[in-house]
PDB file of C-alpha atoms in Angstrom:
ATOM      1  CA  UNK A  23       5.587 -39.447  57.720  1.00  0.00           C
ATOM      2  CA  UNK A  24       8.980 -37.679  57.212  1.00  0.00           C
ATOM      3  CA  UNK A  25      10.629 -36.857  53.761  1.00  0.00           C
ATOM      4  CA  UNK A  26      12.505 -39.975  54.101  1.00  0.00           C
ATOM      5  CA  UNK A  27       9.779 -42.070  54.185  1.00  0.00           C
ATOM      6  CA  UNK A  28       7.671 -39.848  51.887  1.00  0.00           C
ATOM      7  CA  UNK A  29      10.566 -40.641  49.143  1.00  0.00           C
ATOM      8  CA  UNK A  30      10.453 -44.301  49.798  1.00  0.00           C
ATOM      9  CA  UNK A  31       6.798 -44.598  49.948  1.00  0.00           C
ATOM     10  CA  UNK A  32       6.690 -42.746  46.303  1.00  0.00           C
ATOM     11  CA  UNK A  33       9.333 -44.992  45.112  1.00  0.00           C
ATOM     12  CA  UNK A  34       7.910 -47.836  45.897  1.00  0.00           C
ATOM     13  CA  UNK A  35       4.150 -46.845  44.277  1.00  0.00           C
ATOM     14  CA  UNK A  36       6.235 -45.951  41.227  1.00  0.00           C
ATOM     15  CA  UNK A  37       8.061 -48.938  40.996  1.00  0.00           C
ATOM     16  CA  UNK A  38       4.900 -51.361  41.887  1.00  0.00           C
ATOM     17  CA  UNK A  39       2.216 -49.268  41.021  1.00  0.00           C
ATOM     18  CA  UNK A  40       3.274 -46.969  38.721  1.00  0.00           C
ATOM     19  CA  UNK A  41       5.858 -49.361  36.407  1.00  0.00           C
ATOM     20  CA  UNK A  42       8.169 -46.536  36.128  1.00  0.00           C
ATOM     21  CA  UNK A  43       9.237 -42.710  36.845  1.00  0.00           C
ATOM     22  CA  UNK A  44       8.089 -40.745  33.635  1.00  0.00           C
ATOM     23  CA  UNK A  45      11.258 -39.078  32.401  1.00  0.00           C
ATOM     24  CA  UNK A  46      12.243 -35.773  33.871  1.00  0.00           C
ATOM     25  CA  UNK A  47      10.778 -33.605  31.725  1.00  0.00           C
ATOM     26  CA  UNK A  48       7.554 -35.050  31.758  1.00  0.00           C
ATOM     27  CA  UNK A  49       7.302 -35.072  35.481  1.00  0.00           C
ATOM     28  CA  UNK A  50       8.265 -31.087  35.163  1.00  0.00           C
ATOM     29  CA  UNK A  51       5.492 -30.610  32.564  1.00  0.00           C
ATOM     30  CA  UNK A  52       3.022 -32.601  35.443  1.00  0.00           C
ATOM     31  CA  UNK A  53       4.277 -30.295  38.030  1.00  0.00           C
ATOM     32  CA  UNK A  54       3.194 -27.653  36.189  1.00  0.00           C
ATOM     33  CA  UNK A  55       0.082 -28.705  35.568  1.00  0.00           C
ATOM     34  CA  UNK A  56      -0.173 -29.473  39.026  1.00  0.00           C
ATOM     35  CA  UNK A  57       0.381 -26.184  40.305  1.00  0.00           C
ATOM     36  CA  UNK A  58      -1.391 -24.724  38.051  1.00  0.00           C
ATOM     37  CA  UNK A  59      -4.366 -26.575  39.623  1.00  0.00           C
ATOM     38  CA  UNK A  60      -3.273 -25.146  42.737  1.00  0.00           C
ATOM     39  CA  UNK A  61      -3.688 -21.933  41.574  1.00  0.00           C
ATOM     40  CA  UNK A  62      -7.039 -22.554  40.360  1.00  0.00           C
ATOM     41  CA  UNK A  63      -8.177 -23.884  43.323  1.00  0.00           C
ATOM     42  CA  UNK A  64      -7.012 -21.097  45.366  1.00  0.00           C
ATOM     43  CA  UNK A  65      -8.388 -18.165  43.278  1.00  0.00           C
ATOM     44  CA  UNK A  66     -11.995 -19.786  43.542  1.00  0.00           C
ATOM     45  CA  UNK A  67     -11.247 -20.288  47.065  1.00  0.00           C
ATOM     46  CA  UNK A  68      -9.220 -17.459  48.359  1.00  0.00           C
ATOM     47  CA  UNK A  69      -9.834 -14.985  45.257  1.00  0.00           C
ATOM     48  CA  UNK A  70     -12.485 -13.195  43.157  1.00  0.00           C
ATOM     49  CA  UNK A  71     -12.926 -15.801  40.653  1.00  0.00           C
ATOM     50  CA  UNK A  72     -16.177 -17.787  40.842  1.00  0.00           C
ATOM     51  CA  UNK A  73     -16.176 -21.527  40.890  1.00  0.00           C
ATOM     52  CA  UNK A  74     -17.263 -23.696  37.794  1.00  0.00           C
ATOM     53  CA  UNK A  75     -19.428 -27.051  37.629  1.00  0.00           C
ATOM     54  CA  UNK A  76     -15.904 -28.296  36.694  1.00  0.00           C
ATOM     55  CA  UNK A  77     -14.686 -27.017  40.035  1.00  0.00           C
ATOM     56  CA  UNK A  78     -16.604 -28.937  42.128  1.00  0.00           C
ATOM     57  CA  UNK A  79     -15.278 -32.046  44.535  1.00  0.00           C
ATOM     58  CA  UNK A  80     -11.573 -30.649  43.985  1.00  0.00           C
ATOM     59  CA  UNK A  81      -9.921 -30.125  47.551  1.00  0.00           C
ATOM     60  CA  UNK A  82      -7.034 -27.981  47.968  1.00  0.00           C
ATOM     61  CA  UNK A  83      -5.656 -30.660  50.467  1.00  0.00           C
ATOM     62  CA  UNK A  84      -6.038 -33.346  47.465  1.00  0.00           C
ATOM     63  CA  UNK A  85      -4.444 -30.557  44.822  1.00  0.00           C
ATOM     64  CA  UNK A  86      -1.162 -30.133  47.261  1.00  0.00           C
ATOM     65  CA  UNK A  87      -0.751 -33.589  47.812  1.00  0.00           C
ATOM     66  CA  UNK A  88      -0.311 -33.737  44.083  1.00  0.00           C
ATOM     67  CA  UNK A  89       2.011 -31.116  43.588  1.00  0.00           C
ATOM     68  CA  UNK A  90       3.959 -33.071  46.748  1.00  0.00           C
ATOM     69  CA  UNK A  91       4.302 -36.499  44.907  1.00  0.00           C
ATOM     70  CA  UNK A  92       5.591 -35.181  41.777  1.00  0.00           C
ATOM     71  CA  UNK A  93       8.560 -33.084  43.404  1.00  0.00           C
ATOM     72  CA  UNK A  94       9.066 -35.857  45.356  1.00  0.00           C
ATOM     73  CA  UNK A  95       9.250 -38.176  42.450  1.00  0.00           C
ATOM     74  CA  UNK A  96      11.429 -35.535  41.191  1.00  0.00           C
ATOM     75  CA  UNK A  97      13.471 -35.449  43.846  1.00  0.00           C
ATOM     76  CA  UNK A  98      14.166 -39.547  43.794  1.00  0.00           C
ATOM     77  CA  UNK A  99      15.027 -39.344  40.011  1.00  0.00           C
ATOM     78  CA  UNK A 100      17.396 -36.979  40.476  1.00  0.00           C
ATOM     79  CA  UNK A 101      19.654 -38.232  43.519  1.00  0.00           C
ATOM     80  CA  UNK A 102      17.948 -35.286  45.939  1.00  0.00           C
ATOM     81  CA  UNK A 103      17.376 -36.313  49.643  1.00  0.00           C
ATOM     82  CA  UNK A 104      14.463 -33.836  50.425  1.00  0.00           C
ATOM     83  CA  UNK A 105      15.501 -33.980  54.421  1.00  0.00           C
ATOM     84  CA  UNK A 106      19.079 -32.360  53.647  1.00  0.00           C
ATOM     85  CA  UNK A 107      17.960 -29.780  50.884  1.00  0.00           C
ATOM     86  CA  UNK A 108      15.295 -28.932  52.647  1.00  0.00           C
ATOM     87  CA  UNK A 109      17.636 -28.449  56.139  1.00  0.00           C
ATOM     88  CA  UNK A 110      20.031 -26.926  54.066  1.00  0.00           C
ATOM     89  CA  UNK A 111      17.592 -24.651  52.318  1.00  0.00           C
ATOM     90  CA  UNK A 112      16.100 -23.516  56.091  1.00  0.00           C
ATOM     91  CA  UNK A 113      19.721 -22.508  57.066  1.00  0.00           C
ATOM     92  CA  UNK A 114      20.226 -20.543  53.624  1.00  0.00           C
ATOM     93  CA  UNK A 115      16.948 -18.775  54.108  1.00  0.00           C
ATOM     94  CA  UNK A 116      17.873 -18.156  57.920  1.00  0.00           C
ATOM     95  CA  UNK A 117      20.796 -16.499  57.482  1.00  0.00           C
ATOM     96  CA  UNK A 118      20.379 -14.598  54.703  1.00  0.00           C
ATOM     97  CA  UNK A 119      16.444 -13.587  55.668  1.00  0.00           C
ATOM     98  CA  UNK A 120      16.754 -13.309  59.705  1.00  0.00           C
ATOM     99  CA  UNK A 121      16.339  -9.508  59.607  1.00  0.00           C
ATOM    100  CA  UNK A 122      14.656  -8.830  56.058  1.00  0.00           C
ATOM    101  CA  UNK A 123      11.433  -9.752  56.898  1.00  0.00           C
ATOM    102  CA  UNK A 124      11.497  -8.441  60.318  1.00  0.00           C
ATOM    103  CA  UNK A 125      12.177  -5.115  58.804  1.00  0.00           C
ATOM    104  CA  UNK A 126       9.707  -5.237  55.769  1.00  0.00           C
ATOM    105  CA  UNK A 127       7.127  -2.167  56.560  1.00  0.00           C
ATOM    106  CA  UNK A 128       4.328  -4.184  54.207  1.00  0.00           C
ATOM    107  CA  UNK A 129       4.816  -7.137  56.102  1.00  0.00           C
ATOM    108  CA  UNK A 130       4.380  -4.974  60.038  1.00  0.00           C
ATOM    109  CA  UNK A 131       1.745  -3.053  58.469  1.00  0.00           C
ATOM    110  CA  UNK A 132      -0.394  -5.951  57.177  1.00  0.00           C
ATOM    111  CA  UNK A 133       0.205  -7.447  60.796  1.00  0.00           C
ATOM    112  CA  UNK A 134      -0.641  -4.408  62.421  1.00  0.00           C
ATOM    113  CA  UNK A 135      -4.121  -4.301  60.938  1.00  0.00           C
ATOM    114  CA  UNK A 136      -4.935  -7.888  61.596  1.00  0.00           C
ATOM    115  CA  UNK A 137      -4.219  -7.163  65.517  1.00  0.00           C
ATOM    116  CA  UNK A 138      -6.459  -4.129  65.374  1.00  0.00           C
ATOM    117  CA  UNK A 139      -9.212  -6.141  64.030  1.00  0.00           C
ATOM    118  CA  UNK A 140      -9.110  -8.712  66.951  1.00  0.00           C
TER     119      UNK A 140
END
C-alpha cells in the first residue's frame, strides 16, 4: 500500500466507519497517547523495565500501526499529501545530513563494535 492509498483507505474508514475525523486537537491528544504506548511497549521490550499483566497481547507492530492511522488522519484533515512531504522531507534531510552522520564519532564507534562482535 503506498501513502496515497494509505490516506484514502483511512478516509474512507473515517467517513464509513468512523462517522467523522475527531477535530484536530483531539486527534493530536490520540497521537500522543499513541506514542506514548509506543514507548511503553518498547521499554518492556527493548529496555530495563519489566512487563505488567496489563502488558500482555500488545504488539509493537499493532502499537505503530496506531500511531500510523492517526498522523495519517492528521495528515487528510489538514490538506497534507504524505507522498510529497515525505519526498520533500527525504531531500531536506539529504542535503542538509549527507555528511553529518557520516562524520558522527558515536555513530562509527557504536558501528565499530557491532562488527567486532560478528
Amino acid at each position: 500500500m503506498t501513502l496515497e492509498e494509505a490516506q484514502k483507505t483511512v478516509d474512507t474508514w473515517i467517513t464509513t466507519t468512523g462517522v467523522r475525523y475527531f477535530n484536530e486537537l483531539t486527534n493530536m491528544a490520540i497521537l500522543t497517547e499513541e506514542v506514548g504506548e509506543v514507548a511503553r511497549l518498547i521499554a518492556r521490550q527493548y529496555g530495563e523495565q519489566s512487563f505488567k499483566e496489563s502488558d500482555k497481547g500488545r504488539e509493537l507492530a499493532d502499537e505503530l500501526a496506531d500511531v500510523l492511522f492517526v498522523v495519517i488522519c492528521l495528515a487528510n484533515q489538514t490538506g497534507v499529501d504524505l507522498t510529497e512531504a515525505l519526498t520533500r522531507n527525504l531531500a531536506k534531510k539529504t542535503q542538509r545530513d549527507s555528511q553529518r552522520h557520516k562524520e558522527n564519532e558515536k555513530l562509527r564507534m557504536r558501528n565499530d563494535a557491532a562488527l567486532n562482535e560478528e
